[in-house]
């Protein structure tokens, strides 16, 4: 059978079901993506990375991993689940070394099995290397097809493994040069950490889609997706790694270079709306401040007479507070959230799924009964969960519900690391605002216009990617490369059982 025909057949296989980590159906937001963390020059690097990943858990809950270098020998531990499940003390103790990288994963690309959990680690001609990547590469499948055609073997279905192949094939001299050589060939979003036995290279793509920070803990260098992960180990915030910057951390300190052609940055505005933790600073701004500003803007563009403002907790709390401050309408905790649920590892049976919202959120009847409510959510993806939440309020005798969304209509999919469904499944792609209002069963509905969103950040359009709202993708999309999502071609249960 011709190789091309075989590939086509393999791609037509149905996707393999997720072994664990069924998507949390109580949540109707775009899924978080990944978080990365690195430490250089500390005798307990793995423990610091563990804490850093703990602080970045909101960026990915399906898998976690740490790789450390002990005098040039890389030791890894990776697993499926939350950080504290993956790293029991005896397992963490096995990951020794003075520098290392870590990763928390939500599977925006590639299925959720252990082979896809990062950091990916390989032995190659120059020793060993590990990669931890946040973002999606839009030409990954195109590159992978080319590599497979010349005999390359892939162990995972993640786009990040392409980087490993490109680095290992580079004929450049130094480790950093091989990484830069590989990065010249990929397109899309990456905040990435690449390490070998001696050095860590931290790089951010020229558009700067995903955040990346450089920090310092006495003599130790630290790199993190967000400042909240620097805070947890008392590391000083030095500066953000700039879009297009490559930083090498080694025995002699750090070296920085900007080896790519300069472009106008397109940082992901969704980091402010939903992804990043409110106590973090990213892209030069406080996430909490921007979120409150989103609520203020919403109150200006979509005012309404009401008795109370409430949020769909927790991510919408700052925007709801901002709306309340601006409008003068009191804020109240109309929903009680069960913080002990975590991700619901349940079968995706329809009856159970409906139950999922109630497991997570319950309205406070006393607070909402008979009230005219402004309900704030940060975004709507499919609208199915929003409808269930509104139903809960109706059943508690809310008198009026005015739904206000602290972002514009999501009309397109993201190709840069935020997991939004195909656009045909996006409610705002298919319905007008009035149709959505009817579907949700609310008295009024308003979204935040793009201009007001930008106003909330204090920056103009040229700072941000807004593609999921305005269809202006800063790069070619995967369709432009005639690429296809890879399917796993075998499942290796033995590695999962060993928990390697
Ligand atoms: Fe962020 Fe949307 Fe751009 Fe994706 S498409 S990077 S979610 S702004």
Coordinates of C-alpha atoms and ligand atoms in Angstrom, one line a residue:
X1 CA 0.0 0.0 0.0
X2 CA 1.3 3.4 -0.9
X3 CA 2.5 5.4 2.1
X4 CA 0.2 8.3 1.3
X5 CA -2.8 6.0 1.1
X6 CA -1.9 4.3 4.4
X7 CA -1.7 7.7 6.1
X8 CA -5.1 8.7 4.8
X9 CA -6.5 5.5 6.1
X10 CA -4.9 5.9 9.5
X11 CA -6.3 9.5 9.7
X12 CA -9.8 8.2 9.0
X13 CA -9.7 6.0 12.1
X14 CA -12.1 7.1 14.9
X15 CA -10.4 9.0 17.7
X16 CA -9.3 6.9 20.6
X17 CA -11.4 7.6 23.7
X18 CA -9.7 9.4 26.6
X19 CA -8.6 6.9 29.2
X20 CA -9.1 9.5 32.0
X21 CA -9.8 13.1 32.3
X22 CA -13.2 13.3 30.6
X23 CA -13.8 17.0 29.9
X24 CA -15.5 18.8 32.7
X25 CA -19.0 19.3 31.3
X26 CA -19.9 21.7 34.1
X27 CA -17.7 24.2 32.4
X28 CA -18.7 26.1 29.2
X29 CA -15.5 28.0 28.8
X30 CA -12.6 27.5 26.4
X31 CA -10.3 25.0 28.0
X32 CA -7.0 26.2 29.5
X33 CA -3.9 25.2 27.7
X34 CA -0.6 24.4 29.3
X35 CA 1.8 25.8 31.9
X36 CA 5.6 25.6 32.0
X37 CA 8.2 26.2 34.7
X38 CA 12.0 25.9 34.8
X39 CA 14.6 26.1 37.5
X40 CA 18.4 26.5 37.0
X41 CA 20.9 26.2 39.7
X42 CA 19.2 24.8 42.8
X43 CA 20.0 21.6 44.7
X44 CA 16.2 20.9 45.0
X45 CA 15.2 21.9 41.6
X46 CA 12.4 19.2 41.4
X47 CA 10.7 20.5 44.6
X48 CA 10.7 24.1 43.3
X49 CA 9.3 22.9 39.9
X50 CA 6.6 20.9 41.7
X51 CA 5.5 24.1 43.6
X52 CA 5.6 26.1 40.4
X53 CA 3.4 23.6 38.6
X54 CA 1.1 23.6 41.6
X55 CA 0.6 27.4 41.0
X56 CA 0.0 26.8 37.3
X57 CA -2.5 24.0 37.7
X58 CA -5.3 26.2 36.4
X59 CA -3.5 26.0 33.0
X60 CA -3.9 22.2 32.6
X61 CA -5.2 19.4 34.7
X62 CA -4.8 16.3 32.6
X63 CA -1.2 15.5 33.1
X64 CA 2.0 16.8 34.7
X65 CA 5.7 16.1 34.4
X66 CA 9.1 17.1 35.6
X67 CA 12.5 16.4 34.1
X68 CA 15.8 17.3 36.0
X69 CA 19.4 17.0 35.1
X70 CA 21.7 15.4 37.6
X71 CA 25.2 16.1 36.4
X72 CA 24.1 15.7 32.9
X73 CA 21.8 12.7 33.3
X74 CA 18.1 13.5 32.8
X75 CA 15.6 11.9 35.1
X76 CA 11.9 12.3 34.4
X77 CA 8.6 11.6 36.1
X78 CA 5.3 12.2 34.2
X79 CA 1.8 11.1 34.8
X80 CA -1.9 11.7 34.1
X81 CA -3.9 13.8 36.6
X82 CA -3.3 16.7 38.9
X83 CA 0.1 17.7 40.1
X84 CA -0.4 16.4 43.6
X85 CA -1.7 13.1 42.2
X86 CA 1.2 12.6 39.8
X87 CA 4.0 13.6 42.3
X88 CA 3.6 11.5 45.4
X89 CA 6.7 12.3 47.7
X90 CA 8.6 9.1 46.8
X91 CA 8.2 9.8 43.1
X92 CA 9.3 13.4 43.4
X93 CA 12.3 12.3 45.4
X94 CA 13.5 10.2 42.5
X95 CA 13.8 13.3 40.2
X96 CA 17.1 14.6 41.3
X97 CA 19.2 17.4 39.9
X98 CA 20.1 21.1 39.9
X99 CA 18.2 22.2 36.8
X100 CA 15.0 21.1 35.3
X101 CA 11.7 21.9 33.5
X102 CA 8.1 21.0 34.3
X103 CA 4.8 21.1 32.5
X104 CA 1.1 20.9 33.2
X105 CA -1.0 19.8 30.3
X106 CA -4.4 20.2 28.9
X107 CA -4.6 18.4 25.6
X108 CA -5.3 21.1 23.1
X109 CA -3.5 19.0 20.5
X110 CA -3.0 15.2 20.6
X111 CA -5.1 12.9 22.8
X112 CA -4.8 12.6 26.5
X113 CA -2.6 9.6 27.2
X114 CA 0.7 9.3 28.9
X115 CA 2.7 9.4 25.8
X116 CA 1.6 13.0 25.2
X117 CA 2.4 14.2 28.7
X118 CA 5.3 16.6 28.8
X119 CA 8.1 17.3 29.2
X120 CA 8.9 15.0 26.3
X121 CA 12.3 13.4 26.8
X122 CA 14.6 11.7 24.3
X123 CA 18.1 10.4 23.8
X124 CA 19.7 11.6 20.6
X125 CA 23.1 11.8 19.0
X126 CA 24.3 14.7 21.2
X127 CA 23.0 13.3 24.5
X128 CA 19.5 13.8 26.0
X129 CA 17.0 16.6 25.8
X130 CA 13.6 17.5 27.1
X131 CA 10.9 19.8 25.8
X132 CA 8.0 21.5 27.6
X133 CA 5.8 23.6 25.3
X134 CA 2.8 25.9 25.8
X135 CA 0.9 26.8 22.6
X136 CA 0.1 25.1 19.3
X137 CA 2.2 25.0 16.1
X138 CA 0.0 25.6 13.1
X139 CA 2.3 23.8 10.7
X140 CA 3.1 20.8 13.0
X141 CA 1.3 18.2 11.0
X142 CA 2.7 19.5 7.7
X143 CA 6.2 19.2 9.2
X144 CA 5.4 15.8 10.7
X145 CA 4.2 14.4 7.4
X146 CA 7.5 15.5 5.8
X147 CA 9.5 13.9 8.6
X148 CA 7.6 10.7 8.5
X149 CA 8.1 10.5 4.8
X150 CA 11.8 10.3 5.4
X151 CA 11.5 7.7 8.1
X152 CA 11.1 9.6 11.4
X153 CA 9.3 7.7 14.1
X154 CA 6.9 9.6 16.5
X155 CA 6.0 8.4 20.0
X156 CA 3.2 10.9 20.7
X157 CA 0.5 12.8 18.8
X158 CA 1.5 16.2 20.2
X159 CA 2.8 19.0 18.0
X160 CA 5.7 19.5 20.4
X161 CA 7.4 16.3 19.3
X162 CA 8.0 17.8 15.9
X163 CA 10.3 20.3 17.6
X164 CA 12.4 17.5 19.1
X165 CA 12.9 16.0 15.6
X166 CA 13.9 19.4 14.1
X167 CA 16.3 20.1 16.9
X168 CA 17.9 16.6 16.7
X169 CA 18.4 17.0 12.9
X170 CA 19.9 20.5 13.1
X171 CA 23.5 20.7 12.0
X172 CA 24.1 23.9 14.0
X173 CA 26.9 23.8 16.5
X174 CA 25.7 24.8 19.9
X175 CA 22.6 23.5 21.7
X176 CA 20.9 27.0 21.5
X177 CA 21.7 27.2 17.8
X178 CA 20.0 23.9 17.2
X179 CA 16.9 25.1 19.1
X180 CA 16.8 28.4 17.2
X181 CA 17.3 26.5 13.9
X182 CA 14.2 24.3 14.7
X183 CA 12.1 27.3 15.8
X184 CA 12.8 29.0 12.5
X185 CA 10.9 26.2 10.8
X186 CA 7.8 26.2 13.0
X187 CA 4.9 28.6 12.8
X188 CA 2.3 29.3 15.4
X189 CA 2.3 29.7 19.2
X190 CA 5.1 28.6 21.5
X191 CA 6.4 29.5 24.9
X192 CA 8.8 26.7 25.2
X193 CA 11.5 25.3 27.4
X194 CA 14.2 23.0 26.0
X195 CA 16.9 21.5 28.2
X196 CA 19.8 19.2 27.9
X197 CA 22.3 18.1 30.5
X198 CA 23.9 21.5 30.8
X199 CA 21.5 24.3 29.7
X200 CA 17.9 25.4 29.5
X201 CA 16.7 27.4 26.5
X202 CA 13.5 29.4 27.0
X203 CA 11.9 30.9 23.9
X204 CA 8.7 32.8 23.0
X205 CA 7.4 33.0 19.5
X206 CA 7.7 36.3 17.6
X207 CA 4.0 37.1 18.1
X208 CA 4.2 36.3 21.8
X209 CA 0.9 34.5 21.9
X210 CA 1.6 32.9 25.3
X211 CA 3.2 34.6 28.4
X212 CA 6.6 33.7 29.8
X213 CA 8.4 35.2 32.7
X214 CA 12.0 35.2 33.9
X215 CA 12.6 35.3 37.7
X216 CA 15.3 34.9 40.2
X217 CA 15.6 33.2 43.6
X218 CA 18.9 34.3 45.0
X219 CA 21.4 32.5 42.7
X220 CA 18.7 30.4 41.0
X221 CA 17.2 31.3 37.7
X222 CA 13.4 30.6 37.3
X223 CA 11.2 30.7 34.2
X224 CA 7.4 30.5 34.5
X225 CA 4.3 30.9 32.4
X226 CA 2.8 33.3 35.0
X227 CA 4.0 35.4 37.9
X228 CA 1.8 33.5 40.4
X229 CA 4.2 30.6 39.9
X230 CA 7.2 32.8 40.8
X231 CA 5.3 34.0 43.9
X232 CA 4.8 30.6 45.3
X233 CA 8.6 30.1 45.7
X234 CA 9.3 33.7 46.6
X235 CA 11.2 34.3 43.4
X236 CA 11.7 37.9 42.3
X237 CA 10.0 38.9 39.0
X238 CA 12.8 40.0 36.7
X239 CA 11.0 40.6 33.4
X240 CA 8.8 39.0 30.8
X241 CA 10.7 37.2 28.1
X242 CA 9.9 39.2 25.0
X243 CA 8.1 38.1 21.9
X244 CA 10.7 36.5 19.6
X245 CA 13.3 36.3 22.4
X246 CA 15.4 33.3 23.1
X247 CA 17.1 33.1 26.5
X248 CA 19.8 30.5 27.3
X249 CA 20.5 29.7 30.9
X250 CA 23.7 28.0 31.7
X251 CA 26.6 27.9 34.1
X252 CA 27.8 31.3 33.0
X253 CA 24.4 33.0 33.6
X254 CA 22.0 34.0 30.9
X255 CA 22.4 35.0 27.3
X256 CA 19.6 36.6 25.3
X257 CA 19.1 36.9 21.6
X258 CA 16.3 37.9 19.1
X259 CA 17.0 35.7 16.1
X260 CA 13.6 36.0 14.3
X261 CA 12.3 38.7 12.0
X262 CA 10.4 41.3 14.1
X263 CA 6.6 41.3 13.7
X264 CA 3.9 43.2 15.5
X265 CA 3.1 41.2 18.7
X266 CA -0.2 39.4 18.9
X267 CA -0.5 38.3 22.5
X268 CA -3.6 36.2 23.3
X269 CA -6.2 38.5 24.8
X270 CA -8.0 35.4 26.1
X271 CA -5.3 35.1 28.7
X272 CA -6.8 38.2 30.3
X273 CA -10.4 37.2 29.8
X274 CA -10.2 33.7 31.2
X275 CA -6.9 31.7 31.1
X276 CA -4.4 33.4 33.4
X277 CA -4.8 33.6 37.2
X278 CA -6.1 37.0 38.4
X279 CA -3.1 37.4 40.7
X280 CA -0.7 37.2 37.8
X281 CA 0.8 39.9 35.7
X282 CA 1.1 39.1 32.0
X283 CA 1.8 41.2 28.9
X284 CA 2.8 44.1 31.3
X285 CA -0.6 44.2 33.1
X286 CA -2.4 42.9 36.1
X287 CA -4.9 40.3 35.1
X288 CA -7.2 41.2 38.0
X289 CA -7.2 44.9 37.0
X290 CA -8.0 44.1 33.3
X291 CA -10.8 41.7 34.4
X292 CA -12.3 44.4 36.6
X293 CA -12.0 46.9 33.8
X294 CA -13.8 44.4 31.5
X295 CA -16.7 44.5 34.0
X296 CA -16.6 48.3 34.2
X297 CA -16.7 48.6 30.4
X298 CA -19.6 46.1 30.3
X299 CA -21.6 48.3 32.7
X300 CA -21.0 51.3 30.5
X301 CA -22.0 49.7 27.2
X302 CA -24.8 47.4 28.6
X303 CA -26.4 49.1 31.6
X304 CA -29.6 47.7 33.1
X305 CA -31.8 48.3 36.1
X306 CA -31.3 45.5 38.6
X307 CA -31.1 44.5 42.3
X308 CA -27.8 42.6 42.3
X309 CA -24.8 41.7 40.3
X310 CA -23.6 38.1 40.5
X311 CA -20.9 36.1 38.8
X312 CA -20.6 32.6 37.4
X313 CA -17.7 31.8 39.7
X314 CA -14.8 31.9 39.9
X315 CA -13.3 33.3 36.7
X316 CA -16.0 35.9 36.3
X317 CA -15.8 37.3 39.8
X318 CA -13.5 40.2 39.0
X319 CA -15.6 41.3 36.0
X320 CA -18.7 41.1 38.1
X321 CA -17.1 43.3 40.8
X322 CA -16.1 45.8 38.1
X323 CA -19.7 45.8 36.8
X324 CA -21.0 46.4 40.3
X325 CA -18.5 49.2 41.0
X326 CA -19.3 51.0 37.8
X327 CA -23.1 50.6 38.0
X328 CA -23.6 51.1 41.7
X329 CA -25.6 47.8 41.8
X330 CA -24.6 45.7 44.8
X331 CA -22.5 42.5 44.2
X332 CA -23.5 39.3 45.9
X333 CA -22.4 35.7 45.9
X334 CA -25.5 34.2 44.3
X335 CA -23.8 31.0 43.5
X336 CA -21.9 28.8 45.9
X337 CA -19.2 26.8 44.2
X338 CA -18.0 23.4 45.5
X339 CA -14.2 23.8 45.4
X340 CA -13.6 20.2 46.3
X341 CA -15.0 18.7 43.1
X342 CA -11.9 19.1 40.9
X343 CA -12.3 17.7 37.5
X344 CA -15.2 15.3 37.3
X345 CA -13.9 12.0 36.1
X346 CA -17.2 10.6 35.0
X347 CA -18.5 8.9 32.0
X348 CA -19.8 11.2 29.3
X349 CA -23.4 9.9 29.6
X350 CA -26.0 12.6 29.0
X351 CA -27.9 12.1 32.2
X352 CA -24.7 12.3 34.3
X353 CA -23.5 15.3 32.4
X354 CA -26.6 17.3 33.2
X355 CA -26.0 16.6 36.8
X356 CA -22.4 17.9 36.5
X357 CA -23.4 21.6 36.7
X358 CA -25.2 21.1 40.0
X359 CA -22.2 19.2 41.4
X360 CA -20.1 22.4 40.9
X361 CA -22.5 25.3 41.4
X362 CA -25.6 25.8 43.5
X363 CA -27.6 29.1 43.7
X364 CA -28.2 30.6 47.1
X365 CA -32.0 30.7 47.1
X366 CA -32.2 33.4 49.7
X367 CA -30.0 35.7 47.7
X368 CA -31.6 35.3 44.3
X369 CA -35.4 34.8 44.9
X370 CA -37.5 37.6 43.7
X371 CA -34.5 39.6 42.5
X372 CA -33.6 41.3 39.2
X373 CA -30.2 39.8 38.5
X374 CA -27.3 40.9 36.3
X375 CA -25.4 37.7 35.7
X376 CA -21.8 38.1 34.5
X377 CA -19.8 35.4 32.7
X378 CA -16.5 35.9 31.1
X379 CA -17.3 34.1 27.8
X380 CA -19.8 31.7 26.2
X381 CA -18.6 28.8 24.0
X382 CA -21.4 26.4 23.2
X383 CA -24.0 28.0 25.5
X384 CA -25.2 24.7 26.9
X385 CA -23.8 25.1 30.4
X386 CA -24.9 28.8 30.5
X387 CA -28.4 27.6 29.8
X388 CA -28.3 25.1 32.7
X389 CA -27.0 27.7 35.1
X390 CA -29.7 30.1 34.1
X391 CA -32.3 27.3 34.7
X392 CA -30.9 26.9 38.2
X393 CA -31.6 30.6 38.9
X394 CA -35.1 30.4 37.4
X395 CA -35.8 27.5 39.7
X396 CA -34.8 29.6 42.6
X397 CA -37.4 32.2 41.6
X398 CA -35.1 34.9 40.2
X399 CA -37.4 37.6 38.9
X400 CA -35.4 38.8 36.0
X401 CA -32.0 37.6 34.6
X402 CA -29.9 40.0 32.5
X403 CA -26.9 38.1 31.1
X404 CA -23.8 40.1 30.5
X405 CA -20.7 38.5 28.8
X406 CA -17.3 40.1 29.6
X407 CA -15.9 39.3 26.1
X408 CA -17.1 39.6 22.5
X409 CA -18.9 36.8 20.7
X410 CA -16.6 33.9 20.0
X411 CA -17.1 33.1 16.4
X412 CA -13.9 31.3 15.5
X413 CA -11.7 28.5 16.7
X414 CA -8.3 29.1 18.2
X415 CA -5.2 27.5 16.6
X416 CA -2.8 28.8 19.2
X417 CA -3.3 26.7 22.2
X418 CA -6.7 27.5 23.6
X419 CA -9.0 24.6 23.2
X420 CA -12.2 25.9 21.5
X421 CA -14.4 23.5 19.5
X422 CA -14.8 23.6 15.8
X423 CA -16.5 26.9 15.0
X424 CA -19.7 25.1 13.8
X425 CA -20.2 24.2 17.5
X426 CA -19.8 27.8 18.7
X427 CA -23.1 29.3 19.6
X428 CA -22.2 32.7 18.5
X429 CA -21.1 31.4 15.1
X430 CA -24.5 30.0 14.5
X431 CA -26.9 32.4 16.2
X432 CA -27.7 36.1 16.5
X433 CA -27.6 37.7 19.9
X434 CA -31.4 37.7 20.0
X435 CA -31.5 33.9 19.1
X436 CA -28.9 33.2 21.8
X437 CA -31.0 35.2 24.3
X438 CA -34.0 33.1 23.5
X439 CA -31.9 29.9 23.7
X440 CA -30.5 30.8 27.1
X441 CA -33.9 31.9 28.4
X442 CA -32.8 35.3 29.8
X443 CA -34.6 38.7 29.8
X444 CA -31.7 40.5 28.1
X445 CA -28.3 39.6 26.8
X446 CA -25.2 41.7 25.9
X447 CA -21.6 41.0 24.9
X448 CA -18.7 43.3 25.3
X449 CA -17.7 44.9 22.0
X450 CA -14.1 44.5 20.8
X451 CA -13.5 48.2 21.2
X452 CA -14.6 48.1 24.8
X453 CA -12.4 45.0 25.4
X454 CA -9.4 46.9 24.1
X455 CA -10.3 49.9 26.2
X456 CA -10.2 47.7 29.3
X457 CA -6.6 46.8 28.5
X458 CA -5.6 50.4 27.8
X459 CA -3.8 49.1 24.6
X460 CA -4.7 49.3 21.0
X461 CA -5.5 46.5 18.6
X462 CA -1.9 46.0 17.6
X463 CA -0.9 44.3 20.8
X464 CA -3.3 41.4 20.7
X465 CA -4.5 38.4 18.9
X466 CA -8.3 38.7 18.6
X467 CA -8.8 36.0 16.0
X468 CA -11.5 34.1 17.8
X469 CA -13.6 37.3 17.8
X470 CA -12.7 38.9 14.5
X471 CA -11.3 36.1 12.3
X472 CA -8.0 38.0 11.7
X473 CA -5.5 35.2 12.3
X474 CA -2.0 36.5 12.6
X475 CA -0.5 33.4 11.0
X476 CA -1.6 30.8 8.4
X477 CA -3.9 28.3 9.9
X478 CA -3.5 24.5 9.8
X479 CA -5.8 24.4 6.8
X480 CA -3.4 26.4 4.9
X481 CA -0.9 23.6 5.2
X482 CA -3.4 20.9 4.2
X483 CA -2.7 19.3 7.6
X484 CA -4.8 16.9 9.6
X485 CA -5.1 16.2 13.2
X486 CA -3.1 13.1 14.0
X487 CA -4.8 10.0 15.5
X488 CA -2.9 7.8 17.9
X489 CA -2.1 4.6 16.1
X490 CA -1.5 2.5 19.1
X491 CA -2.1 2.8 22.8
X492 CA 0.6 1.7 25.1
X493 CA -1.0 0.7 28.4
X494 CA 2.2 -0.8 29.8
X495 CA 3.8 2.6 30.2
X496 CA 0.7 4.0 31.9
X497 CA 0.7 1.1 34.3
X498 CA 4.3 1.7 35.1
X499 CA 3.6 5.4 35.6
X500 CA 6.8 6.3 33.9
Ligands
LIG1 FE1 -6.2 33.9 22.1 FE2 -8.5 33.8 20.5 FE3 -6.1 34.4 19.5 FE4 -6.6 32.0 20.3 S1 -7.6 33.0 18.6 S2 -4.7 33.1 20.6 S3 -7.9 32.3 22.1 S4 -7.2 35.6 21.1

